[in-house]
Coordinates of C-alpha atoms in Angstrom, one line a residue:
X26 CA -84.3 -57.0 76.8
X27 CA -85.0 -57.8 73.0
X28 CA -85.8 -54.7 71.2
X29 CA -90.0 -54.2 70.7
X30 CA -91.7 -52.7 68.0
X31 CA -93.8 -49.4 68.2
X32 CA -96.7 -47.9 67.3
X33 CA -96.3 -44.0 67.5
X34 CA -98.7 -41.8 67.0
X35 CA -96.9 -38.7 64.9
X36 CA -99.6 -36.1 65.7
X37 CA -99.4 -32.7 63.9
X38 CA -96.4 -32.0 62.1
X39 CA -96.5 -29.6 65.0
X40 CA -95.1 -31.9 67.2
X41 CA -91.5 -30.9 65.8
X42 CA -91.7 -27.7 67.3
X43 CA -93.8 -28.3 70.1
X44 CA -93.0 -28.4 73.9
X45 CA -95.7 -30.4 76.2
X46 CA -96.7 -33.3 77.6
X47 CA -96.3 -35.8 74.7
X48 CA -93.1 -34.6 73.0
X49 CA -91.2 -34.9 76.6
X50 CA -92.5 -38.6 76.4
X51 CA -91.1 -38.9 73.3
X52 CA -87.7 -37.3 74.3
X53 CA -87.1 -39.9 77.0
X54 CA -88.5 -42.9 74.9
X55 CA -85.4 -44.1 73.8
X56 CA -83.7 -43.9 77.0
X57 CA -86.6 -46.5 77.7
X58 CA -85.3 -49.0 75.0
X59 CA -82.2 -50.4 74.4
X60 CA -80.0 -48.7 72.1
X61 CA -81.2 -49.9 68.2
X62 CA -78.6 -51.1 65.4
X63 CA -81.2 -49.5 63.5
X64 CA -84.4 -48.1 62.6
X65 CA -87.4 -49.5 60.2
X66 CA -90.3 -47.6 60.2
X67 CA -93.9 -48.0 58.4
X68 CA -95.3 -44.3 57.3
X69 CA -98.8 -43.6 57.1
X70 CA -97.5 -40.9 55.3
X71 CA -96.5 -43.8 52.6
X72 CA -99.5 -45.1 51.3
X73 CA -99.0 -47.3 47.8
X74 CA -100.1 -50.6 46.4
X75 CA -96.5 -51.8 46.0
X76 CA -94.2 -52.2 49.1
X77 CA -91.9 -49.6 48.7
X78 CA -88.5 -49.2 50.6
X79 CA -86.2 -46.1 51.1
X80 CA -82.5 -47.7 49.8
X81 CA -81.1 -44.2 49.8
X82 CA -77.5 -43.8 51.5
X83 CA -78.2 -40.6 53.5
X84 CA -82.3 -39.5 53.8
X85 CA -83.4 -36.2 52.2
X86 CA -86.1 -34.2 54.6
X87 CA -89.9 -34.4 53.0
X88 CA -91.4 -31.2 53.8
X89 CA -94.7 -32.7 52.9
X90 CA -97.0 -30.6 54.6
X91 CA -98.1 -27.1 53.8
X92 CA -99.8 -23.5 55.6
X93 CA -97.3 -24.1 58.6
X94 CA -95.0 -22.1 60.5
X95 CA -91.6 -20.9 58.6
X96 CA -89.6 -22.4 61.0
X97 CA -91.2 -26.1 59.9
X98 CA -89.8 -26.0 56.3
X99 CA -86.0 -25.5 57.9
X100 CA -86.1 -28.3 60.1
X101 CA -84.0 -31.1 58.5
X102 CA -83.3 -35.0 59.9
X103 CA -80.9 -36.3 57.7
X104 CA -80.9 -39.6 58.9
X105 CA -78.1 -42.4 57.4
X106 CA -80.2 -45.6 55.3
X107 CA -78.4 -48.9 55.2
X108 CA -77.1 -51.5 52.1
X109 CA -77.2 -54.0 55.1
X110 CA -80.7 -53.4 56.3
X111 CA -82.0 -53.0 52.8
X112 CA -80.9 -55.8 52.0
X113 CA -81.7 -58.0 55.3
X114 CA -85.1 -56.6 54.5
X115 CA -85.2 -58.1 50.8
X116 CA -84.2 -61.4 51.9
X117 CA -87.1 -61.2 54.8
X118 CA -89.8 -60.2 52.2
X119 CA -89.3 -63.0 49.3
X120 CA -89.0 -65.1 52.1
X121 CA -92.4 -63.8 52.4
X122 CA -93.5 -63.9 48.8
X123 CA -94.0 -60.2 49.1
X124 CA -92.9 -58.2 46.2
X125 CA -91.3 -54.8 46.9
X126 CA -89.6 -51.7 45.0
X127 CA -86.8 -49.9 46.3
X128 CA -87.7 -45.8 46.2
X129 CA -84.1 -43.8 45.8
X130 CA -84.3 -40.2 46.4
X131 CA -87.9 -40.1 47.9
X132 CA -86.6 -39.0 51.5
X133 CA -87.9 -39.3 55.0
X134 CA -91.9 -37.9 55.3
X135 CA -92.7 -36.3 58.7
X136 CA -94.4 -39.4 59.6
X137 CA -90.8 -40.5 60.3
X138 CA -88.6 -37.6 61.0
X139 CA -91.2 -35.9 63.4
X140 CA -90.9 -38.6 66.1
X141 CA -87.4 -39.4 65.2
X142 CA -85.8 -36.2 65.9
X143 CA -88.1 -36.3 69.3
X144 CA -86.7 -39.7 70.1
X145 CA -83.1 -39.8 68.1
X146 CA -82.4 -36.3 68.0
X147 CA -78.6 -37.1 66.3
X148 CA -79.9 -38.6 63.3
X149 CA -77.4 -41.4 63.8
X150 CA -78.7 -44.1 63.7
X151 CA -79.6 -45.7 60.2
X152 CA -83.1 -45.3 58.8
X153 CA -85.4 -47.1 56.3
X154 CA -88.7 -46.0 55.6
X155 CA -91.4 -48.6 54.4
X156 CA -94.9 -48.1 52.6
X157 CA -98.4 -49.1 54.1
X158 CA -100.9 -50.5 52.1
X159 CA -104.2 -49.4 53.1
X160 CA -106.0 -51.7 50.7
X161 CA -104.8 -55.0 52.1
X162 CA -107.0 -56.5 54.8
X163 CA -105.7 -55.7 58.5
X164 CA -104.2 -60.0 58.1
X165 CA -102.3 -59.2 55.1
X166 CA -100.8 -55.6 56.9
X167 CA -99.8 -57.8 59.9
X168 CA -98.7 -60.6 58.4
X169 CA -96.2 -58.5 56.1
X170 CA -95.1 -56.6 59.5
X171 CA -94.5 -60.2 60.6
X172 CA -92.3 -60.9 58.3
X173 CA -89.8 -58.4 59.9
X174 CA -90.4 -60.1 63.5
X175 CA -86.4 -61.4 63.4
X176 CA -85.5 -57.9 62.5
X177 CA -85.9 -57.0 66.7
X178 CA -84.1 -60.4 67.7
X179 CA -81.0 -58.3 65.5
X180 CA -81.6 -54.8 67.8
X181 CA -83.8 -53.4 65.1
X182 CA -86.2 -51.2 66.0
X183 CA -89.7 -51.5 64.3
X184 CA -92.2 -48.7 64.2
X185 CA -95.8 -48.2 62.7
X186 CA -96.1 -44.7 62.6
X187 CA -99.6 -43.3 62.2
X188 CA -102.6 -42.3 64.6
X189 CA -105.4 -44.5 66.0
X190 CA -107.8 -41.5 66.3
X191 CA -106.5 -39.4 63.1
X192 CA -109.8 -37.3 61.3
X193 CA -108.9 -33.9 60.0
X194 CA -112.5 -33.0 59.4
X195 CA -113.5 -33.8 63.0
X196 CA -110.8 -31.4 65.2
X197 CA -112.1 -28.5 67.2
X198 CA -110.2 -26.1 69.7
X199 CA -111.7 -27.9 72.6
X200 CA -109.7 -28.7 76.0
X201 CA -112.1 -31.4 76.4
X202 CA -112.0 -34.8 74.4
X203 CA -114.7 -36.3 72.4
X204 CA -116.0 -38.9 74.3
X205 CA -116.2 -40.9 71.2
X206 CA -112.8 -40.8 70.7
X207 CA -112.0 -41.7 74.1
X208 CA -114.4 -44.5 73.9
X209 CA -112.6 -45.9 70.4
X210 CA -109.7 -45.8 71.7
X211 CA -110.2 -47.9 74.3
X212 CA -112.3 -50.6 73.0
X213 CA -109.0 -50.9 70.6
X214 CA -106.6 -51.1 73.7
X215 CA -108.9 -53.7 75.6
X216 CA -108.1 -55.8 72.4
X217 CA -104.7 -55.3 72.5
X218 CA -104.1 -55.9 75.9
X219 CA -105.3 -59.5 74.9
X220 CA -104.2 -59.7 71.8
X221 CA -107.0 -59.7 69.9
X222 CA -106.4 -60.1 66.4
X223 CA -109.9 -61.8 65.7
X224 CA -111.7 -58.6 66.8
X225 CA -109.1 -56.1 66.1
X226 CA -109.1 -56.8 62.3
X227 CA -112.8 -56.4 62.3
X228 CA -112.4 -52.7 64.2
X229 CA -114.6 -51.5 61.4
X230 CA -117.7 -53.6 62.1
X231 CA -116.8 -54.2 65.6
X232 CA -115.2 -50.8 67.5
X233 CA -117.5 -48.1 68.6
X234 CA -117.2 -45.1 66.8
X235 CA -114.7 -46.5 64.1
X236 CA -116.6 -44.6 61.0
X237 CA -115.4 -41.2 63.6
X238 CA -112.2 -42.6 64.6
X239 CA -111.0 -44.0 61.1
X240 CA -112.9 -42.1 58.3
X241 CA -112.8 -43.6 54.9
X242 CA -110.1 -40.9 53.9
X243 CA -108.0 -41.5 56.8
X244 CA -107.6 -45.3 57.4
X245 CA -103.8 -44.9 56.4
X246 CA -103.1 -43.4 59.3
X247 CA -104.6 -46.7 61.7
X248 CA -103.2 -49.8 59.9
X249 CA -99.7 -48.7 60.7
X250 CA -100.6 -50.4 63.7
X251 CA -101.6 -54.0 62.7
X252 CA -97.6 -53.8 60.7
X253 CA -96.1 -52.9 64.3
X254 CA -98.2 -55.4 66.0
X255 CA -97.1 -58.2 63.3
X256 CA -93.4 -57.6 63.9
X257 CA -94.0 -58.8 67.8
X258 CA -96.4 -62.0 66.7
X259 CA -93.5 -63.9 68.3
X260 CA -94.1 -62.5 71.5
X261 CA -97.8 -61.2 71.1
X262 CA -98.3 -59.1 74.3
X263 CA -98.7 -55.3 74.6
X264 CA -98.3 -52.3 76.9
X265 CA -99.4 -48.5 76.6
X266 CA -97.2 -46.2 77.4
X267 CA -98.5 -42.7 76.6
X268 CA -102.1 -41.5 75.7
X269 CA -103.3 -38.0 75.3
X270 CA -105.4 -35.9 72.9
X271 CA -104.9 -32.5 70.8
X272 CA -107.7 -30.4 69.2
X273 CA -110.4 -32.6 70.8
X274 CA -110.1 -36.0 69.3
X275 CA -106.7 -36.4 67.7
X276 CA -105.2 -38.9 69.7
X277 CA -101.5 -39.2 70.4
X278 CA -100.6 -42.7 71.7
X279 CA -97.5 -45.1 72.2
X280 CA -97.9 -48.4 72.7
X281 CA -94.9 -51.2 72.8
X282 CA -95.2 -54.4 71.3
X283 CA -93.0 -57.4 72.6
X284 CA -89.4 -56.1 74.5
X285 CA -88.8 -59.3 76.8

């Protein structure tokens, strides 16, 4: 099986601490996939104009996040980066005409660690964190994630971490999920499923609900999806494999790009 990308949605910090339906999903994920080389993961949490890159040797833990629990700000995921990667990376990117910046010292935001210490819990696997650009049109997010493609042909695992239904303003303590939600979320998976780029990079015109779904203030937290979906444009199929709600909209979802 070649390696697939990811998108993963990261949730609420929360998630670190939390025991239910979604974080036992995540738990048994990797045992899913074959073992990864390494890790390369595109952070919502990571928002700049530049492509930026991690190129630290061992990851600091962003506590990047505040109002939470104690026990939140002692959790650490000190992950290993890589020379290698960094620089397999580089060579991928000006292949690409993309300009980056390497980012020493900056650490790992929860937008990584979370769902790595659900899925890797040794932290021992090397680690480098990418930026999202939430400026660039959805083409220019998946083209750059496409530049990464022969990363997973190498058993490198490529994630987009982010959330597809992600606005703060719009949570409740319901038990029941907004049915617009529900409804966004699967006008985006019926694209997926064919591989829909056409549509899917017009979401904003095109999705029901999308103002709801992916506020102005919050569209970081989608695009991490069109990078994950660019690193499988070899392969260009797709396959959900989790989806569940928190706090009445907040979607938590998995899907897996590519993995022949």
């Amino acid at each position: 099986m070649t390696i697939p990308a990811l998108f993963v949605a990261h949730g609420s910090p929360m998630l670190a601490l939390e025991n239910n339906e979604y974080t036992e999903f995540l738990d048994s994920l990797s045992s899913k996939l074959p073992v990864p080389k390494a890790i390369v993961v595109f952070s919502a949490h990571w928002d700049s104009p530049d492509q930026m890159m991690t190129v630290d040797e061992t990851h600091e833990t962003m506590h990047d996040f505040y109002g939470f629990p104690e026990e939140m700000y002692k959790l650490r995921y000190s992950a290993p980066g890589s020379a290698k990667l960094n620089q397999r990376i580089a060579e991928l990117f000006e292949a690409g005409n993309l300009k980056y910046q390497p980012s020493v010292g900056r650490g790992l935001d929860h937008g990584v660690w979370v769902i790595l210490q659900k899925m890797y819990p040794e932290a021992n696997i090397p680690v480098v964190e990418l930026s999202v650009d939430s400026r660039r049109s959805p083409a220019e997010q998946y083209a750059i994630g496409s530049m990464l493609s022969e990363l997973r042909k190498e058993d490198i695992l490529v994630i987009g971490s982010g959330g597809l239904v992600h606005n703060l303003r719009m949570l409740s303590q319901s038990e029941e999920t907004d049915e617009w939600a529900l409804s966004f979320d699967e006008w985006i998976a019926k694209q997926l499923e064919q591989w829909n780029t056409k549509e899917l990079f017009l979401y904003d015109k095109k999705a029901p609900h999308a103002v709801e779904a992916v506020p102005s203030y919050g569209i970081e937290h989608f695009i991490p999806l069109f990078y994950a979906m660019g690193a499988a444009d070899d392969e260009r199929k797709s396959q959900r494999l989790f989806q569940d709600y928190q706090y009445g909209n907040l979607s938590l979802n998995c899907w897996m790009f590519g993995g022949s």
